[in-house]
mmCIF file of C-alpha atoms in Angstrom:
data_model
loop_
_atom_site.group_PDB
_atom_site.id
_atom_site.type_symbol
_atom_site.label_atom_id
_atom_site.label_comp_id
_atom_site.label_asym_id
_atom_site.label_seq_id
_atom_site.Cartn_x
_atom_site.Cartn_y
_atom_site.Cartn_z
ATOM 1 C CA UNK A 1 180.019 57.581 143.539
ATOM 2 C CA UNK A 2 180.292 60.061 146.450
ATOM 3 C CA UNK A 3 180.729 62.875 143.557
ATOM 4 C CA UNK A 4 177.250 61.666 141.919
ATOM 5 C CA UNK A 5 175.169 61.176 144.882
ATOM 6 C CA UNK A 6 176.341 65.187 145.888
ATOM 7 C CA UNK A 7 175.324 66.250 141.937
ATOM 8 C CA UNK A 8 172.276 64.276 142.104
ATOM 9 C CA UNK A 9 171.196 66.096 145.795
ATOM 10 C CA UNK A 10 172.115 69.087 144.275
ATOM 11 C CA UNK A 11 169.659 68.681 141.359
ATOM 12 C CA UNK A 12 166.692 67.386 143.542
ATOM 13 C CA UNK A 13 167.193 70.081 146.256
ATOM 14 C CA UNK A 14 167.083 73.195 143.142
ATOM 15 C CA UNK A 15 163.977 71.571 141.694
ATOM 16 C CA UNK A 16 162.031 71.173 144.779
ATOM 17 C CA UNK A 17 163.597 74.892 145.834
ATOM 18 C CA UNK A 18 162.217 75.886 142.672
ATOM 19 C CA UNK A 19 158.650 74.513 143.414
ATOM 20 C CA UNK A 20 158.448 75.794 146.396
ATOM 21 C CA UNK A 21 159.562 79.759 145.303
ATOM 22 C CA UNK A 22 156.988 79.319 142.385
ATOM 23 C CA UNK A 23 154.713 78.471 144.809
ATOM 24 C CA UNK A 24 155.006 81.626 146.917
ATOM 25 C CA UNK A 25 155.166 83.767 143.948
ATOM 26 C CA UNK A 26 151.951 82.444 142.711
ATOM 27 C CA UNK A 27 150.075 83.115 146.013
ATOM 28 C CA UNK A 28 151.371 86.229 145.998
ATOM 29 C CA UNK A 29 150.478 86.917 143.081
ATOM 30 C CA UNK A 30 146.837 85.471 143.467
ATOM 31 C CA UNK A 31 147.004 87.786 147.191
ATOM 32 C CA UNK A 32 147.548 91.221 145.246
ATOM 33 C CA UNK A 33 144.907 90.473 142.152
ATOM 34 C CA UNK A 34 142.499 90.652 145.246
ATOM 35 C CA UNK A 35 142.770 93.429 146.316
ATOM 36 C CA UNK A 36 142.731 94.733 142.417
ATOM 37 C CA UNK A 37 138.613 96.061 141.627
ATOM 38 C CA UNK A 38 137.130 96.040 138.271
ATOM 39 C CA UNK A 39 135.245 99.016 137.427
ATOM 40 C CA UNK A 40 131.697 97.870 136.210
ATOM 41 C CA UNK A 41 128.261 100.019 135.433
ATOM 42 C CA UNK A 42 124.569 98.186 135.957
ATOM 43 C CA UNK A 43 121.517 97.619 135.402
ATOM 44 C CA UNK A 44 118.595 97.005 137.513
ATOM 45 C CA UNK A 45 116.559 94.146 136.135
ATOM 46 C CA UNK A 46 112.697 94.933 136.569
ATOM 47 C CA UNK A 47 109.697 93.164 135.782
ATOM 48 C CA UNK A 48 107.503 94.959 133.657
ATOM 49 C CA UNK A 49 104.761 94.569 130.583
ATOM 50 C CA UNK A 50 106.360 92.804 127.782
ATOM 51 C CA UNK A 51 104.418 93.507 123.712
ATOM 52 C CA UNK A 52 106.292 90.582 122.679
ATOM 53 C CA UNK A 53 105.738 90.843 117.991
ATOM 54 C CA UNK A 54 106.814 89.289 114.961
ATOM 55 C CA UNK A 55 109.308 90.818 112.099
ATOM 56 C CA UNK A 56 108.748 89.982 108.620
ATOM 57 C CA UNK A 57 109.400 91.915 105.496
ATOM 58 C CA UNK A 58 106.300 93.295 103.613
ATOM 59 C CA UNK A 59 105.493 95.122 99.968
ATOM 60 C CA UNK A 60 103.076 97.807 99.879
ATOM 61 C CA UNK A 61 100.080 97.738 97.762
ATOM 62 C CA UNK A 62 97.154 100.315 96.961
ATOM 63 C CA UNK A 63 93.629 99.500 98.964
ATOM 64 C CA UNK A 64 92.301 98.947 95.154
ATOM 65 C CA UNK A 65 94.888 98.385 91.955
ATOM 66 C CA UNK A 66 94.811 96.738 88.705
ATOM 67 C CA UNK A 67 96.268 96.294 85.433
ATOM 68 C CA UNK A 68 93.274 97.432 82.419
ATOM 69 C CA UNK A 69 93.205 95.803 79.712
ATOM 70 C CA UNK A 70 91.176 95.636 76.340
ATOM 71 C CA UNK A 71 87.951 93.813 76.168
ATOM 72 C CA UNK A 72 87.919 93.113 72.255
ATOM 73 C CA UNK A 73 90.294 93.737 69.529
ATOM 74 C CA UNK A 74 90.336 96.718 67.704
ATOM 75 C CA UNK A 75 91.951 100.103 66.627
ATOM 76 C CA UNK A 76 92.272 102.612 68.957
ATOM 77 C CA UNK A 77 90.298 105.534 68.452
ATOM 78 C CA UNK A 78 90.375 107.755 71.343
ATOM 79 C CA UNK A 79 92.978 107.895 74.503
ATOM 80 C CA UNK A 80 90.895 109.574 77.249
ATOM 81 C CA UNK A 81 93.764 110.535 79.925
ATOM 82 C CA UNK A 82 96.830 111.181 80.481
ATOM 83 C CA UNK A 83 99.105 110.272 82.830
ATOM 84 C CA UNK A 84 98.845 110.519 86.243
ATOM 85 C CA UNK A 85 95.394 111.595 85.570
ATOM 86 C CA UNK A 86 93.020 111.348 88.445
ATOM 87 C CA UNK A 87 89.645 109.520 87.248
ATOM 88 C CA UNK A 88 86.494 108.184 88.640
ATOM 89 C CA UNK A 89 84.908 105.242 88.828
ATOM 90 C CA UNK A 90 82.833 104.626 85.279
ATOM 91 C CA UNK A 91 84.821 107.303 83.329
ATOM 92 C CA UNK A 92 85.714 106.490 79.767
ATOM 93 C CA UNK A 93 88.860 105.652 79.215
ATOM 94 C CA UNK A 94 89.808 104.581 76.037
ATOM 95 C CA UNK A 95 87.320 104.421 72.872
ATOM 96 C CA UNK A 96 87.810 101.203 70.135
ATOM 97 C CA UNK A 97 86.696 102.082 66.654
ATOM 98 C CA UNK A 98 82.936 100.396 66.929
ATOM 99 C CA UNK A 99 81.524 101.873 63.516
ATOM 100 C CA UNK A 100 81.094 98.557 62.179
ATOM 101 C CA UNK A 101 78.893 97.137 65.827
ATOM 102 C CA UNK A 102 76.739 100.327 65.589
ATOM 103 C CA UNK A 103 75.889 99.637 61.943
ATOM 104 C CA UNK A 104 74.853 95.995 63.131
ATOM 105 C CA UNK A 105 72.745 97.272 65.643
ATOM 106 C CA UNK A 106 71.161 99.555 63.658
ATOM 107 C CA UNK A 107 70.099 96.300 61.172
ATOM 108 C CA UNK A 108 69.215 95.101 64.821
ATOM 109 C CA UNK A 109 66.814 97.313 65.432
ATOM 110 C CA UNK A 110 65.108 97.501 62.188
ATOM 111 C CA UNK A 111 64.661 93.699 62.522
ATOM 112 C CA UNK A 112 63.169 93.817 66.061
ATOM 113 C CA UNK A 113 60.846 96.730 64.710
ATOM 114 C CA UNK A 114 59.587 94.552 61.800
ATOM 115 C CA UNK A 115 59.269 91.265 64.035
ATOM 116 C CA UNK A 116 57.273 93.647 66.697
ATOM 117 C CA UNK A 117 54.588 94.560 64.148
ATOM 118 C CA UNK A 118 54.480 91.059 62.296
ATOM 119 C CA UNK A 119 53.820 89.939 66.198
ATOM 120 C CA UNK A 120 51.004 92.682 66.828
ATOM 121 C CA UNK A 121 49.564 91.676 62.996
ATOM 122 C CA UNK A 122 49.697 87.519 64.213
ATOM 123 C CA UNK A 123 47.586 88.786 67.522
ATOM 124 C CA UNK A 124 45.130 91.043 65.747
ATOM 125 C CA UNK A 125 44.932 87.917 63.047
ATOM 126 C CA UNK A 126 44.602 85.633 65.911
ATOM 127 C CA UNK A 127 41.847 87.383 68.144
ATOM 128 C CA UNK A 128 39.367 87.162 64.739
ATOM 129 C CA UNK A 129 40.172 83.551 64.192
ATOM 130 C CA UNK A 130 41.374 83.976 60.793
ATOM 131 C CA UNK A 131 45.429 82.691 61.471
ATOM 132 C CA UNK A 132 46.761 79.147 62.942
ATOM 133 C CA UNK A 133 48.307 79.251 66.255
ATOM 134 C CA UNK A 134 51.958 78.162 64.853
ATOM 135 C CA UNK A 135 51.821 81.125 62.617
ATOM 136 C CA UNK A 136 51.695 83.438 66.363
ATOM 137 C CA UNK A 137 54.146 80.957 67.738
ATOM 138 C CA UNK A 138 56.817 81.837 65.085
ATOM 139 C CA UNK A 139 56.013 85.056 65.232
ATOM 140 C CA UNK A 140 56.758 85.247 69.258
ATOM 141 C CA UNK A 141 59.804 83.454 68.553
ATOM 142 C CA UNK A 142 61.130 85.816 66.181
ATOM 143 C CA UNK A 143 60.385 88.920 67.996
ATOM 144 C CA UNK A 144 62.421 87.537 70.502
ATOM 145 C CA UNK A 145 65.342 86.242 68.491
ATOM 146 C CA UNK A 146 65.682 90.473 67.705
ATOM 147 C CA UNK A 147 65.120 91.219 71.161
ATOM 148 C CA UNK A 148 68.511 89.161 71.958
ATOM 149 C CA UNK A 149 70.235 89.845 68.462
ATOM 150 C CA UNK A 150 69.897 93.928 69.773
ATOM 151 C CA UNK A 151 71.118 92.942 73.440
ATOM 152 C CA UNK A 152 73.789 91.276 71.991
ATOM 153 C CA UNK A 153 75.066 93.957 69.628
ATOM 154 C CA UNK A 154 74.967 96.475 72.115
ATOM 155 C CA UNK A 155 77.040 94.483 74.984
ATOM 156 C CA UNK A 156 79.726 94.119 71.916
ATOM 157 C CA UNK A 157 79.769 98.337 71.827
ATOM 158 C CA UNK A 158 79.911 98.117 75.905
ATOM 159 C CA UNK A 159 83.394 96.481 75.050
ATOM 160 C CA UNK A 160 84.283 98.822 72.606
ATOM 161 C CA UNK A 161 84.346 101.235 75.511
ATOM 162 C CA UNK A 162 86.824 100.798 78.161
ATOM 163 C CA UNK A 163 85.694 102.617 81.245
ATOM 164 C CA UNK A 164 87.562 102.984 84.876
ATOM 165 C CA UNK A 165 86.484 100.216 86.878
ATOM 166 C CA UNK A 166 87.317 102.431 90.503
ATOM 167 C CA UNK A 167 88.646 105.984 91.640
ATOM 168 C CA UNK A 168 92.095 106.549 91.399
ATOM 169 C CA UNK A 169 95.494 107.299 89.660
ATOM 170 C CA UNK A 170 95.907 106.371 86.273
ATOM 171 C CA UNK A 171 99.094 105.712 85.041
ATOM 172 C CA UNK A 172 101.326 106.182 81.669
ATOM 173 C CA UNK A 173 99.201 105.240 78.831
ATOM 174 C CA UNK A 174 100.828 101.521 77.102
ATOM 175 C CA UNK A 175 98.547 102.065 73.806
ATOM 176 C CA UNK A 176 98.291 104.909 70.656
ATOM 177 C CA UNK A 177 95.669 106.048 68.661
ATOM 178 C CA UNK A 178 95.226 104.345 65.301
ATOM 179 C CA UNK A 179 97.222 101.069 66.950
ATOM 180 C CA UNK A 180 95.438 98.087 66.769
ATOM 181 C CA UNK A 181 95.224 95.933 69.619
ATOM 182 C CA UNK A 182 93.730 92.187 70.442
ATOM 183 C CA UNK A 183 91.325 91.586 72.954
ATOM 184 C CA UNK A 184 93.157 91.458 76.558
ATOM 185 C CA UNK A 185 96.076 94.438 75.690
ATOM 186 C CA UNK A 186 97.249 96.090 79.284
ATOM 187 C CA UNK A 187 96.720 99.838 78.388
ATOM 188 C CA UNK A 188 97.413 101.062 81.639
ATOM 189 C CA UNK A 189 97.371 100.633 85.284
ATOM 190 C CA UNK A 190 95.134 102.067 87.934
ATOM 191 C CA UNK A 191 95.914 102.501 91.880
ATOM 192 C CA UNK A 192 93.956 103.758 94.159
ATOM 193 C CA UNK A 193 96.069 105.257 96.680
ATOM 194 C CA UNK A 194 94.115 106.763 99.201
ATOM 195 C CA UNK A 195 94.873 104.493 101.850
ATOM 196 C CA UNK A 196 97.605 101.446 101.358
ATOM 197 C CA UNK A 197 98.113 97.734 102.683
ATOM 198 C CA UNK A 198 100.507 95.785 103.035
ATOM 199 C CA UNK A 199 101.183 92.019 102.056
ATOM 200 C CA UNK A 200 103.889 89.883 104.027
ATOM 201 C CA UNK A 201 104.838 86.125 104.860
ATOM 202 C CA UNK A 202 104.885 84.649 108.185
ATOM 203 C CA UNK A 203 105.901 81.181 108.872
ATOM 204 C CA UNK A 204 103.174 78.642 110.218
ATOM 205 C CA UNK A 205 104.185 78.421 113.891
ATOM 206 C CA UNK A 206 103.873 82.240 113.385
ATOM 207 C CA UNK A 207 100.825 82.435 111.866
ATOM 208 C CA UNK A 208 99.344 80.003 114.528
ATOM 209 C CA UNK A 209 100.106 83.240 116.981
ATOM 210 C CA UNK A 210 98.287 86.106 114.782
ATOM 211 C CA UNK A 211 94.493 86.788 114.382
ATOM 212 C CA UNK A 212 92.413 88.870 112.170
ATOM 213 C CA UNK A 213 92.521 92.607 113.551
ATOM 214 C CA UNK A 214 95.692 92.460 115.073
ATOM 215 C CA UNK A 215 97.613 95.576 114.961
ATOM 216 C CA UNK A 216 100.897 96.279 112.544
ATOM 217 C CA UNK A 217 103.600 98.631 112.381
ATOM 218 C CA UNK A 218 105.158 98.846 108.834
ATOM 219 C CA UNK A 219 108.258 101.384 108.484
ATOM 220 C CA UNK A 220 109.772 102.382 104.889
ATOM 221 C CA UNK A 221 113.673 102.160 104.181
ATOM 222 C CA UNK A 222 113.941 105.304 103.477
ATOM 223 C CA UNK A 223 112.740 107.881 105.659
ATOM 224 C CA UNK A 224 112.076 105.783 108.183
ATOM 225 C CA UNK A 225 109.077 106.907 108.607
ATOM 226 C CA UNK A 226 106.309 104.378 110.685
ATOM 227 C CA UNK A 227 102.495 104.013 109.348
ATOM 228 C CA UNK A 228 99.932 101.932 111.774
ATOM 229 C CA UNK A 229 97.496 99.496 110.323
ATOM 230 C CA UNK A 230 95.314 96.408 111.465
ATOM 231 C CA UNK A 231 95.536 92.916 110.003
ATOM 232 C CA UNK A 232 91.988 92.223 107.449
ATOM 233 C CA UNK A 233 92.789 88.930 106.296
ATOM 234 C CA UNK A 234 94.768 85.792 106.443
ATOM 235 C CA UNK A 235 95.480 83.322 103.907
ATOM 236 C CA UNK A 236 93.416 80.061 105.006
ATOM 237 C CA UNK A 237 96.426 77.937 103.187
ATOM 238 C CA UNK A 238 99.680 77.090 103.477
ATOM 239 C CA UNK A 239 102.254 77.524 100.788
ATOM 240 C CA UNK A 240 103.311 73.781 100.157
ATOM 241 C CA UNK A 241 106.358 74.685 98.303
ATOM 242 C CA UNK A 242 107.879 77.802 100.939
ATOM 243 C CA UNK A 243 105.504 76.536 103.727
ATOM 244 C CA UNK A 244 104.659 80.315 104.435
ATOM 245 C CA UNK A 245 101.334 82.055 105.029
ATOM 246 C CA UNK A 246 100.573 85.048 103.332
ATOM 247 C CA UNK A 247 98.688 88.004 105.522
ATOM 248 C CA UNK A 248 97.499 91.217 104.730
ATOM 249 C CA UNK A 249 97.034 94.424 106.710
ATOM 250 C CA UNK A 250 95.173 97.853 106.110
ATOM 251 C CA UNK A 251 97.975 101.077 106.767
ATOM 252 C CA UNK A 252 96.296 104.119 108.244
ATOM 253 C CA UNK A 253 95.608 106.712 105.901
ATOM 254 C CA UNK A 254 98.329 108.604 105.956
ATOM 255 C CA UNK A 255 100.318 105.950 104.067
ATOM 256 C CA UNK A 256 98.621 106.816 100.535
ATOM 257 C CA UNK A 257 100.531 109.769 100.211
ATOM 258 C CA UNK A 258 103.787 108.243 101.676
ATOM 259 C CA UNK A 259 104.336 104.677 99.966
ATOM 260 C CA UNK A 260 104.245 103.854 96.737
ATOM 261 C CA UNK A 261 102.686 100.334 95.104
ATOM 262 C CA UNK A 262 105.270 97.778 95.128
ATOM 263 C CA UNK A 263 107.591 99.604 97.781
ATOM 264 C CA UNK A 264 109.356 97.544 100.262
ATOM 265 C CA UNK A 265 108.407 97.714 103.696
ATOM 266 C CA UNK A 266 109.820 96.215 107.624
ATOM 267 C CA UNK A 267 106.530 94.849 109.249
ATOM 268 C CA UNK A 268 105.985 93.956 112.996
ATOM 269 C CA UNK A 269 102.793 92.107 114.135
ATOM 270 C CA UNK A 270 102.475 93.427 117.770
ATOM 271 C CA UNK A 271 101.257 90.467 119.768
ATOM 272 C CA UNK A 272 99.010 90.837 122.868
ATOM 273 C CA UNK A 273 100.963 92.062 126.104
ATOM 274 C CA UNK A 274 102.508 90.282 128.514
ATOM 275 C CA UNK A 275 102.481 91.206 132.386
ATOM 276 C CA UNK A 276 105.264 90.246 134.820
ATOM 277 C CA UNK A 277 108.656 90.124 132.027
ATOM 278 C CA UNK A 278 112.248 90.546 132.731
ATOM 279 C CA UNK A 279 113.829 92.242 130.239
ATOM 280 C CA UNK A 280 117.246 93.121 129.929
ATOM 281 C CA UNK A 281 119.696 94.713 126.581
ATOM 282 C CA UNK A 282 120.694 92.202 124.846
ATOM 283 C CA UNK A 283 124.282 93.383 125.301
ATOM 284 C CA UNK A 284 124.553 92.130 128.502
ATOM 285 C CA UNK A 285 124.153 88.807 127.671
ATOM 286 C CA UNK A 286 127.368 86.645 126.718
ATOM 287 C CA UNK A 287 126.771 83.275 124.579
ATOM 288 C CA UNK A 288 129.240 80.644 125.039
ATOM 289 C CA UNK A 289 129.256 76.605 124.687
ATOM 290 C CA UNK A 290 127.598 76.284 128.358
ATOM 291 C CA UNK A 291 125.268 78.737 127.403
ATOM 292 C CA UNK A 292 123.684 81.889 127.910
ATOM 293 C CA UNK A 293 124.942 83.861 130.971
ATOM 294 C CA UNK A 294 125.317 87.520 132.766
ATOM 295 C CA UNK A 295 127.128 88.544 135.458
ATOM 296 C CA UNK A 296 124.802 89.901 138.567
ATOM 297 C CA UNK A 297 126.183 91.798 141.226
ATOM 298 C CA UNK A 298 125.741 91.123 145.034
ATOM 299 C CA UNK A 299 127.245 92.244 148.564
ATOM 300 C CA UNK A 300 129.371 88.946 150.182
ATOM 301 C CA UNK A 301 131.663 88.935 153.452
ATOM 302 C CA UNK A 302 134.250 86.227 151.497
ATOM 303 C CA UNK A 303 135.836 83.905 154.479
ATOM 304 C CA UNK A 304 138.470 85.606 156.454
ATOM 305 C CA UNK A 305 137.375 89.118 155.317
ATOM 306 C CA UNK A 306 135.951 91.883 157.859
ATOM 307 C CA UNK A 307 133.689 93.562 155.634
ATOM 308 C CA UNK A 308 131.062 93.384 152.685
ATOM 309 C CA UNK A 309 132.838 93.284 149.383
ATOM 310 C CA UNK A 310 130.785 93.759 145.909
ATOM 311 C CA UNK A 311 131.323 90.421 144.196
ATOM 312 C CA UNK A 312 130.183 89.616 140.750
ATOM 313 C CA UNK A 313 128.920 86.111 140.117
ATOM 314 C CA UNK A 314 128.379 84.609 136.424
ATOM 315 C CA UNK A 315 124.548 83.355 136.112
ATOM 316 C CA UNK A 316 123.127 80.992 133.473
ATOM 317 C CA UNK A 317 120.018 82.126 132.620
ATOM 318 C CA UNK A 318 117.152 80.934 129.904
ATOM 319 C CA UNK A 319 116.294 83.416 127.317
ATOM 320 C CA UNK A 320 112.998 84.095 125.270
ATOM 321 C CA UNK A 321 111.703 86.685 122.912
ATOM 322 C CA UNK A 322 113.640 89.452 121.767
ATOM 323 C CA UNK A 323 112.307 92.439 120.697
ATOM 324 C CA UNK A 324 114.050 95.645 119.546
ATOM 325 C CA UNK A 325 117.606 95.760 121.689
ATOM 326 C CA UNK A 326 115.814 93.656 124.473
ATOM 327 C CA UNK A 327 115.594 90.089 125.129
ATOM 328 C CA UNK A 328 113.172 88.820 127.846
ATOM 329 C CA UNK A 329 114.738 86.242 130.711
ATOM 330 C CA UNK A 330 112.332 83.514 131.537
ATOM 331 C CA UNK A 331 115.119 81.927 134.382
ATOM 332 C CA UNK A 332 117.772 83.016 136.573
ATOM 333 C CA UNK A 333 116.355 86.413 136.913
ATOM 334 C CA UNK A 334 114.454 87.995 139.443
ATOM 335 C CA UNK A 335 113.568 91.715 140.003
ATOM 336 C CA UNK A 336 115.702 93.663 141.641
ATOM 337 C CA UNK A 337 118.782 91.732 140.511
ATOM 338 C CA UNK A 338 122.122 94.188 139.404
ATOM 339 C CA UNK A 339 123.136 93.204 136.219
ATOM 340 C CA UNK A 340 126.583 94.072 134.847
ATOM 341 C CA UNK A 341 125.998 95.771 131.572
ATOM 342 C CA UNK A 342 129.516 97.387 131.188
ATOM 343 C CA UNK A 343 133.097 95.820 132.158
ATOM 344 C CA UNK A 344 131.562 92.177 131.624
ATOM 345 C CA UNK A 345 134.436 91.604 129.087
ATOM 346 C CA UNK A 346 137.007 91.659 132.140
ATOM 347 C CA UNK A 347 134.992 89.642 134.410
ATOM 348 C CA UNK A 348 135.745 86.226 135.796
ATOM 349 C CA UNK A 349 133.187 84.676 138.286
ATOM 350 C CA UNK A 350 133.927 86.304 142.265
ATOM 351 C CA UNK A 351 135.888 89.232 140.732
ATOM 352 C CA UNK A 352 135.544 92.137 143.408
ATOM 353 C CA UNK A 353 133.700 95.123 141.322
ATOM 354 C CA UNK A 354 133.735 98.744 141.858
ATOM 355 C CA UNK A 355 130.293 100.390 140.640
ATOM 356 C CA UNK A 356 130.857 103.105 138.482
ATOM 357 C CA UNK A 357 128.248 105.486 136.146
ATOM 358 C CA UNK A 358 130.452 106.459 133.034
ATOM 359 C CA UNK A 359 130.652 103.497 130.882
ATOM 360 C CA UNK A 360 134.082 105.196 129.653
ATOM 361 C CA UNK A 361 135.539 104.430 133.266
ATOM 362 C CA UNK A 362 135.468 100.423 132.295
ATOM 363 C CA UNK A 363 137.244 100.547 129.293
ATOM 364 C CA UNK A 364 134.069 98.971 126.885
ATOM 365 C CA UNK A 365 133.114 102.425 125.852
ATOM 366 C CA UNK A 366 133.968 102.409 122.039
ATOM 367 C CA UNK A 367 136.193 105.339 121.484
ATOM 368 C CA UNK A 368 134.860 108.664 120.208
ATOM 369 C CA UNK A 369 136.291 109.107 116.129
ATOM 370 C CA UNK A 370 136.956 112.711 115.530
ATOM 371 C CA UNK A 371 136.386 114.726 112.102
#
């Protein structure tokens, strides 16, 4: 019994022994981390104008464009351009074999000549009393049965001839001579290219935010290069099926030499300006399950210390807009506030910071890959 009771003291005196050295270890542990500084870099948040804007993606079409096509059937008698060509508005195109029209206006035209003199003989007969008033009648009626027989004839030869609805660029020609091809045959396309739009989607709650003459900035993939335009019209419906809202912008004029009908384009709506926005990278903002935060920097005396340390304290903060590599703060900003914007990733809230300028000093820098 004796020998038990000593093992058993034994066993509760090591454990609590062992409590209490943890103990100590821990706080000095905890003791020596305070004095260690984490080297941080900042930012100043500042309250400035915000041009808050909306993305969408866009495809660039000429200011006038269409697809021709053949008015009546026929065989192809002439081709007119080539391609590429440059025409004007009116210019003959393309020439349908119309020898069979012209010889039915000429018949036409001999029968409007004959029913114009039986008219003029039914008058002269008429005036001397010597005819009935149905014979002038039928007489009238004919003259202007050719009259419409001739109109007719010669709006058929009007189709015959395919002519250039607007100025531009003609493309490669679809047709051949001595082809034969039905009424409504695409024989070639024509753009007008000296100045381009463009034609993107927005969402209804975005639509509800853009008016008619609202600036745009559309940028190309591939150069990168950016062309300025104005919004000219708005669709007044709503896609039922992708519930989107097609609008349409006018480029500058530059942008008929640069873009191409059908090329892809990055659009952003710029909205009207807002004063009085804090805006900070987007970087410096961490996202976690409580929400979004940053890490501000302030001067504190922490209890039992004789002097001012720098202290950086996590803040949750609302976020709004973004816009480029910015994000605008709507709460737990103010102007004036430092914001850590390097070192964050070694942070915990009340770590004692050291402000530094070189990013590279706290360790977030991405490293530098040689040749």
């Amino acid at each position: 019994m004796i020998i038990a009771i000593v093992l058993l003291t034994l066993v509760i005196g090591g454990i609590v022994g062992f409590n209490q050295f943890r103990a100590k270890m821990i706080a000095q542990y905890l003791d020596s981390m305070k004095n260690v500084t984490v080297p941080v870099t900042v930012t100043e948040a500042q309250s400035g104008t915000w041009t808050p804007g909306i993305d969408a993606i866009g495809t660039a079409n000429a200011r006038q464009g269409a697809d021709l096509s053949t008015e009546a059937s026929g065989v192809v008698r002439e081709i007119l351009f080539q391609s590429n060509d440059t025409v004007t508005s009116s210019q003959l195109l393309v020439q349908i074999d119309d020898r069979q029209e012209r010889a039915d206006l000429e018949a036409a035209k001999a029968s409007l000549n004959l029913a114009q003199i039986t008219l003029n003989r039914a008058r002269n007969l008429q005036e001397r009393g010597v005819t009935a008033t149905s014979t002038l009648d039928s007489a009238q009626a004919e003259e202007v049965s050719a009259q419409a027989q001739v109109a007719k004839l010669e709006a058929v030869l009007q189709t015959k001839q395919l002519l250039a609805p607007f100025g531009g660029t003609i493309g490669i020609p679809r047709i051949e001579v001595g082809q034969f091809v039905a009424a409504g045959t695409v024989f070639a396309t024509l753009q007008d290219r000296s100045q381009m739009r463009v034609d993107f989607a927005l969402t209804e709650q975005q639509a509800a935010q853009v008016r008619q003459g609202f600036s745009v900035t559309a940028i190309d993939e591939e150069g990168g290069t950016s062309f300025e335009g104005e919004i000219t019209g708005i669709d007044p419906k709503i896609d039922a099926n992708s519930r989107l809202v097609t609008v349409r912008a006018l480029l500058d004029e530059a942008s008929g030499e640069a873009l191409t009908p059908g090329q892809f384009l990055r659009v952003r709506v710029n909205l009207p300006a807002v004063e009085n926005v804090i805006s900070l990278p987007q970087t410096v903002v961490t996202t976690s399950l409580y929400g979004d935060s940053v890490f501000v920097v302030r001067e504190e005396t922490p209890e039992g210390a004789d002097a001012p340390q720098t202290i950086a304290r996590e803040v949750f903060v609302r976020i709004g807009r973004r816009h480029g590599n910015s994000v605008e703060i709507l709460e737990g900003l103010k102007a004036g506030d430092r914001v850590v914007d390097a070192g964050q990733n070694r942070l915990s809230s009340g770590a004692v910071v050291r402000i530094v300028t070189d990013p590279a000093e706290t360790g977030d820098a991405p490293p530098v890959i040689g040749n």
